PDB file of C-alpha atoms and ligand atoms in Angstrom:
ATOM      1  CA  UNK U   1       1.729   8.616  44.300  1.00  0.00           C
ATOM      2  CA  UNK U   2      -1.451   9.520  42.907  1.00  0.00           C
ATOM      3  CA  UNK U   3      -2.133  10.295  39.156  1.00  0.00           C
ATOM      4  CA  UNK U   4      -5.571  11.638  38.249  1.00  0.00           C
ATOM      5  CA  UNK U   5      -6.774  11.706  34.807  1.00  0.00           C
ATOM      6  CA  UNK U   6     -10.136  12.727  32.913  1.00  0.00           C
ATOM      7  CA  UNK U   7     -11.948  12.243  29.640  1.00  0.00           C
ATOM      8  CA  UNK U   8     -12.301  14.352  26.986  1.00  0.00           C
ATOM      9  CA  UNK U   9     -15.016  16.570  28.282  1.00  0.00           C
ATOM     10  CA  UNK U  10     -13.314  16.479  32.022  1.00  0.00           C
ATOM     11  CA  UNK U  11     -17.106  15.271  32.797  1.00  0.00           C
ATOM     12  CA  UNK U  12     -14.981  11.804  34.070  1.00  0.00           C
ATOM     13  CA  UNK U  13     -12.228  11.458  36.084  1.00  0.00           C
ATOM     14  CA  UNK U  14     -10.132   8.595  37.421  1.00  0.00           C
ATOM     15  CA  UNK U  15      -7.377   8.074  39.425  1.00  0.00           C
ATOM     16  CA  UNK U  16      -4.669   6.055  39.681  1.00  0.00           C
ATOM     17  CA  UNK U  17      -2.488   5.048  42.501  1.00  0.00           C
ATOM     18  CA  UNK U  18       0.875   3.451  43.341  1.00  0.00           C
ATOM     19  CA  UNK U  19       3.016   1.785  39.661  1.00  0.00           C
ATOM     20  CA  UNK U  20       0.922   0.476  37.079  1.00  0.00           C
ATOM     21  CA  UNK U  21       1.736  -3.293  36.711  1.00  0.00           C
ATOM     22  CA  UNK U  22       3.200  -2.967  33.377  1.00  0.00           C
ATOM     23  CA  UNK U  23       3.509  -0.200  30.509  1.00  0.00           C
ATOM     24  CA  UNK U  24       3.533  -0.741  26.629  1.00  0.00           C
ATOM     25  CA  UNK U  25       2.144  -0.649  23.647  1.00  0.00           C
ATOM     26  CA  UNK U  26      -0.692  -2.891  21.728  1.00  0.00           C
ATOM     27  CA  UNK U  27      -0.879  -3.040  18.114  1.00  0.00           C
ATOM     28  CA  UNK U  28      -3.764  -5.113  17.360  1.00  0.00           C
ATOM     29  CA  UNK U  29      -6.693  -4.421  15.531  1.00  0.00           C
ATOM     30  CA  UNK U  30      -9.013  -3.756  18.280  1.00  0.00           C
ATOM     31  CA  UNK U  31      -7.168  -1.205  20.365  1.00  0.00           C
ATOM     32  CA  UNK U  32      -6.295   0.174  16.916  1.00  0.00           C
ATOM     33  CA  UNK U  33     -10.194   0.863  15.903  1.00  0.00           C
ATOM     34  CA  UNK U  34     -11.297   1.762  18.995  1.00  0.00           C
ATOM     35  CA  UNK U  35      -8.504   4.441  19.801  1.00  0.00           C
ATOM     36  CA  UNK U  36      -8.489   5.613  15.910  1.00  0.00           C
ATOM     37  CA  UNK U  37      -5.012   5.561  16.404  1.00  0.00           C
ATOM     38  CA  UNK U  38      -1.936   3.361  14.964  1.00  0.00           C
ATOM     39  CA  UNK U  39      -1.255   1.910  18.373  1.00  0.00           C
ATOM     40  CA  UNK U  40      -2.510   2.146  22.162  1.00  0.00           C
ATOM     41  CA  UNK U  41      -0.298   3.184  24.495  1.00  0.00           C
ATOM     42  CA  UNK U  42      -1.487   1.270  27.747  1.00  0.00           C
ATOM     43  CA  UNK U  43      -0.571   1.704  31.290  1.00  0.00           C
ATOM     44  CA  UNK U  44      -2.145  -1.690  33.393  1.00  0.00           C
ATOM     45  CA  UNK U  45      -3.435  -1.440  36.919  1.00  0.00           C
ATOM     46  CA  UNK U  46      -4.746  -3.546  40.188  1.00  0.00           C
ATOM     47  CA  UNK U  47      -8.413  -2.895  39.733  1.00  0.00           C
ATOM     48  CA  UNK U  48      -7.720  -1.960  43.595  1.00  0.00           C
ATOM     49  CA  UNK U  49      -5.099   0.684  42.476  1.00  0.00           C
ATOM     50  CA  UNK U  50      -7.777   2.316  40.285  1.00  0.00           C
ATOM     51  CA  UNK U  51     -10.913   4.542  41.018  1.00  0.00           C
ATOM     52  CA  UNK U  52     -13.126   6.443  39.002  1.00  0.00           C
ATOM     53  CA  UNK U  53     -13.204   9.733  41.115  1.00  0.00           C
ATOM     54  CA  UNK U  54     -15.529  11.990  39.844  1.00  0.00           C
ATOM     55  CA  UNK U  55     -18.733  11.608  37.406  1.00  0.00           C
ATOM     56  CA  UNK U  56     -19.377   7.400  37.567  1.00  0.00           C
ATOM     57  CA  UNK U  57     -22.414   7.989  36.507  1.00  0.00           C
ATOM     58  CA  UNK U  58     -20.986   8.888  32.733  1.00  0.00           C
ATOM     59  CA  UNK U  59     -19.402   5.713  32.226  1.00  0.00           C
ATOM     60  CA  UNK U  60     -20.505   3.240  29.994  1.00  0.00           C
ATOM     61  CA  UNK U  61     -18.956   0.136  28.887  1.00  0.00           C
ATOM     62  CA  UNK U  62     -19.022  -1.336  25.651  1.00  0.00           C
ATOM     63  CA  UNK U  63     -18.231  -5.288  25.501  1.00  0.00           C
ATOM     64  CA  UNK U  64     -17.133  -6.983  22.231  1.00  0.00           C
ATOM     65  CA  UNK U  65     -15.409 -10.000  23.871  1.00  0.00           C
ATOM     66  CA  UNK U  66     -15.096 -11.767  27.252  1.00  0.00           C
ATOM     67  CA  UNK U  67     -11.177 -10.409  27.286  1.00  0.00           C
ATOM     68  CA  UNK U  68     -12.096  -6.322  27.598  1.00  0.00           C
ATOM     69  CA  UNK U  69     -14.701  -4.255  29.000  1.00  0.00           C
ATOM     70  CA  UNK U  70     -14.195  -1.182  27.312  1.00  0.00           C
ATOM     71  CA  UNK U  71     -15.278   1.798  29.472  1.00  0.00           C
ATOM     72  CA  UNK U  72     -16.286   5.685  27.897  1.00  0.00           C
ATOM     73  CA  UNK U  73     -17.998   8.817  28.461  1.00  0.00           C
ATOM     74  CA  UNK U  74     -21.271   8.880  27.583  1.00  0.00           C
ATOM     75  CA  UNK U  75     -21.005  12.740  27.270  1.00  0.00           C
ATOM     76  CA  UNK U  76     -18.213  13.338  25.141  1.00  0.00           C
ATOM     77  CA  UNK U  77     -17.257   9.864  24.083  1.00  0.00           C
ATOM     78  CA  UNK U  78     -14.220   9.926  25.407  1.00  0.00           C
ATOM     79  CA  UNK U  79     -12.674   7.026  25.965  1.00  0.00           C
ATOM     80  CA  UNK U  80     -10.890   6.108  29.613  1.00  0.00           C
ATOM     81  CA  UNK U  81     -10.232   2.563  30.567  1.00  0.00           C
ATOM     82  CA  UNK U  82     -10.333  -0.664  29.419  1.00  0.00           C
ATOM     83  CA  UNK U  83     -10.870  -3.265  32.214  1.00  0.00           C
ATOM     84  CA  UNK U  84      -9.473  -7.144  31.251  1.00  0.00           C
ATOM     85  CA  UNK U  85     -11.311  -9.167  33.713  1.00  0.00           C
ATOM     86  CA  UNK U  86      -9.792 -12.892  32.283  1.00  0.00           C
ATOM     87  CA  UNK U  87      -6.448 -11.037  33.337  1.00  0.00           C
ATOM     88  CA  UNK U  88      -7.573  -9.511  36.471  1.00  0.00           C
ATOM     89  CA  UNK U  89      -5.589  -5.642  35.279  1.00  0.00           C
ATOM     90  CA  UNK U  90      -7.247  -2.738  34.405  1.00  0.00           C
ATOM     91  CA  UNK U  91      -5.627  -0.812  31.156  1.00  0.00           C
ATOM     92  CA  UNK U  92      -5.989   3.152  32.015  1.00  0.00           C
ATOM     93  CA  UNK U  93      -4.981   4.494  28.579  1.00  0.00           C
ATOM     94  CA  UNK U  94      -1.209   6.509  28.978  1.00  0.00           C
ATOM     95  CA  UNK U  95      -3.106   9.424  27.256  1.00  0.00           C
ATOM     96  CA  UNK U  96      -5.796   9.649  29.646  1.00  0.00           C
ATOM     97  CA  UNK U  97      -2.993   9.829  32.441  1.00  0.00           C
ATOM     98  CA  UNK U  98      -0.730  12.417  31.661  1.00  0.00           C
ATOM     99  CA  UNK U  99       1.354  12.932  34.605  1.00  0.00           C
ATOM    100  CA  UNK U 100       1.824   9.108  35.095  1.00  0.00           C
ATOM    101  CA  UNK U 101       5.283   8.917  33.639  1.00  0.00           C
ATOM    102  CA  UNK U 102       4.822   6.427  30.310  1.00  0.00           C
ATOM    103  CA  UNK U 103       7.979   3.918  30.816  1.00  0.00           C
ATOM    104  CA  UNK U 104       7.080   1.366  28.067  1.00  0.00           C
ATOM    105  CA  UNK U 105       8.588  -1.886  28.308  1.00  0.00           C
ATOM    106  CA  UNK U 106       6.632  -4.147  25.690  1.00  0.00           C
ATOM    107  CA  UNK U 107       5.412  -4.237  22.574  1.00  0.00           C
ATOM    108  CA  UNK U 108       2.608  -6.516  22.097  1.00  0.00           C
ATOM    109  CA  UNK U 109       0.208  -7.898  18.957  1.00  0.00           C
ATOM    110  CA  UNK U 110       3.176  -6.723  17.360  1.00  0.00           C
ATOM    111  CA  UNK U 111       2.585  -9.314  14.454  1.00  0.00           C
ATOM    112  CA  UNK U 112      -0.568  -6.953  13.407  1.00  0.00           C
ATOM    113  CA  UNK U 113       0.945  -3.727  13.257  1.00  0.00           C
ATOM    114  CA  UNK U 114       0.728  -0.916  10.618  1.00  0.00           C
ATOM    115  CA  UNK U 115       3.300   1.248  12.546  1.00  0.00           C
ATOM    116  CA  UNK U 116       6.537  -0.286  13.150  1.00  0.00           C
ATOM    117  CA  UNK U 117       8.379   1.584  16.197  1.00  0.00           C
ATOM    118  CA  UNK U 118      12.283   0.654  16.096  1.00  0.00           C
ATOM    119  CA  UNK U 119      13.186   1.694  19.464  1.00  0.00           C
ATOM    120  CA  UNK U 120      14.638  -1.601  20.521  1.00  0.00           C
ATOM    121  CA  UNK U 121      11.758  -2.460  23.059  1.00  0.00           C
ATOM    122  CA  UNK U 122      10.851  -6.418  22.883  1.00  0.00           C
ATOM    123  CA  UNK U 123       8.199  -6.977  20.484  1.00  0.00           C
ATOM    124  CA  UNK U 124       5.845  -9.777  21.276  1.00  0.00           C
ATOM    125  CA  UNK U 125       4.053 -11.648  18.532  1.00  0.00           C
ATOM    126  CA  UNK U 126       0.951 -11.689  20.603  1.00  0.00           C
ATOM    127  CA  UNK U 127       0.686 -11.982  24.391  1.00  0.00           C
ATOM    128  CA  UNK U 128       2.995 -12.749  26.943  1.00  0.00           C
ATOM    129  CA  UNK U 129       2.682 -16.586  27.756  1.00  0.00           C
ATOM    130  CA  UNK U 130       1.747 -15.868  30.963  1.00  0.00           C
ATOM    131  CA  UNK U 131      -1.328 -13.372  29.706  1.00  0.00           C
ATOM    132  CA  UNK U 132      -2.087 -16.562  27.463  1.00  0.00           C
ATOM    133  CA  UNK U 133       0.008 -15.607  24.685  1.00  0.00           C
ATOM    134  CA  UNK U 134       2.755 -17.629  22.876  1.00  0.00           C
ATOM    135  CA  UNK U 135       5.336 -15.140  24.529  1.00  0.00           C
ATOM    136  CA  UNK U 136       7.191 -15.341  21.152  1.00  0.00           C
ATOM    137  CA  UNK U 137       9.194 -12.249  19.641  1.00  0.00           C
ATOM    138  CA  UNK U 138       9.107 -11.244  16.553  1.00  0.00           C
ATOM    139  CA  UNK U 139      11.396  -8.930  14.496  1.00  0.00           C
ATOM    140  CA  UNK U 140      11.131  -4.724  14.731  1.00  0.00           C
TER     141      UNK U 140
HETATM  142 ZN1   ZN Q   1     -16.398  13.139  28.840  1.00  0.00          ZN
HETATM  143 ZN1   ZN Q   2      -4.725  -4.268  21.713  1.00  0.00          ZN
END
């Protein structure tokens, strides 16, 4: 199965194939600026399960740490992936993906939220240990 997916302007498109890895959502303080949004959603790929299809050549990446190369349109701004190379998983955000059905499993950074979501998913303090977390949960 095959999900395709585009940015803002539709200038980018990308798509996805086979079952993302994991689904969830992040709370932390860098998904939360760069989305302006309370929490990302984030679907997490193979980079091998993921291809930009159309308009490559509108992608930029932004880098603020080693952990996440944050990739955008340089036409609309749009924001479309965020590749984690230390992890080897691409996230494809679940907005950008619409068709991909969003079957969140985790909550994670849960310790910095500013939205609590009580619908009985795990919440994770950070990471999972084996993402180089502490793998501990925390209340909703
Ligand atoms: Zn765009
Ligand atoms: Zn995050």
């Amino acid at each position: 199965m095959t999900h395709v997916g585009k940015c803002f302007c539709g200038a980018v498109e990308v798509a996805v194939t086979g079952s993302p890895v994991a689904m969830g959502y992040c709370h932390c303080s860098s998904c939360r600026s760069w989305s302006a949004a309370p929490v990302n959603a984030f679907t997490l790929w193979k980079p091998e399960d993921v291809r930009v299809t159309k308009g490559a050549e509108h992608v930029a990446t932004f880098q603020k740490t080693k952990m996440s190369q944050r990739q955008y349109c340089k036409t609309c701004g749009g924001h479309v992936m965020t590749s984690h190379p230390t992890l080897g998983l691409i996230d494809v955000y679940a907005a950008t993906i619409p068709t991909q059905p969003f079957k969140p499993g985790v909550h994670v950074n849960y310790a910095e939220t500013v939205l609590r979501m009580k619908d009985g998913l795990p919440k994770l303090k950070d990471f999972p240990a084996e993402f180089g977390g502490s793998g501990e949960a925390i209340a909703e």
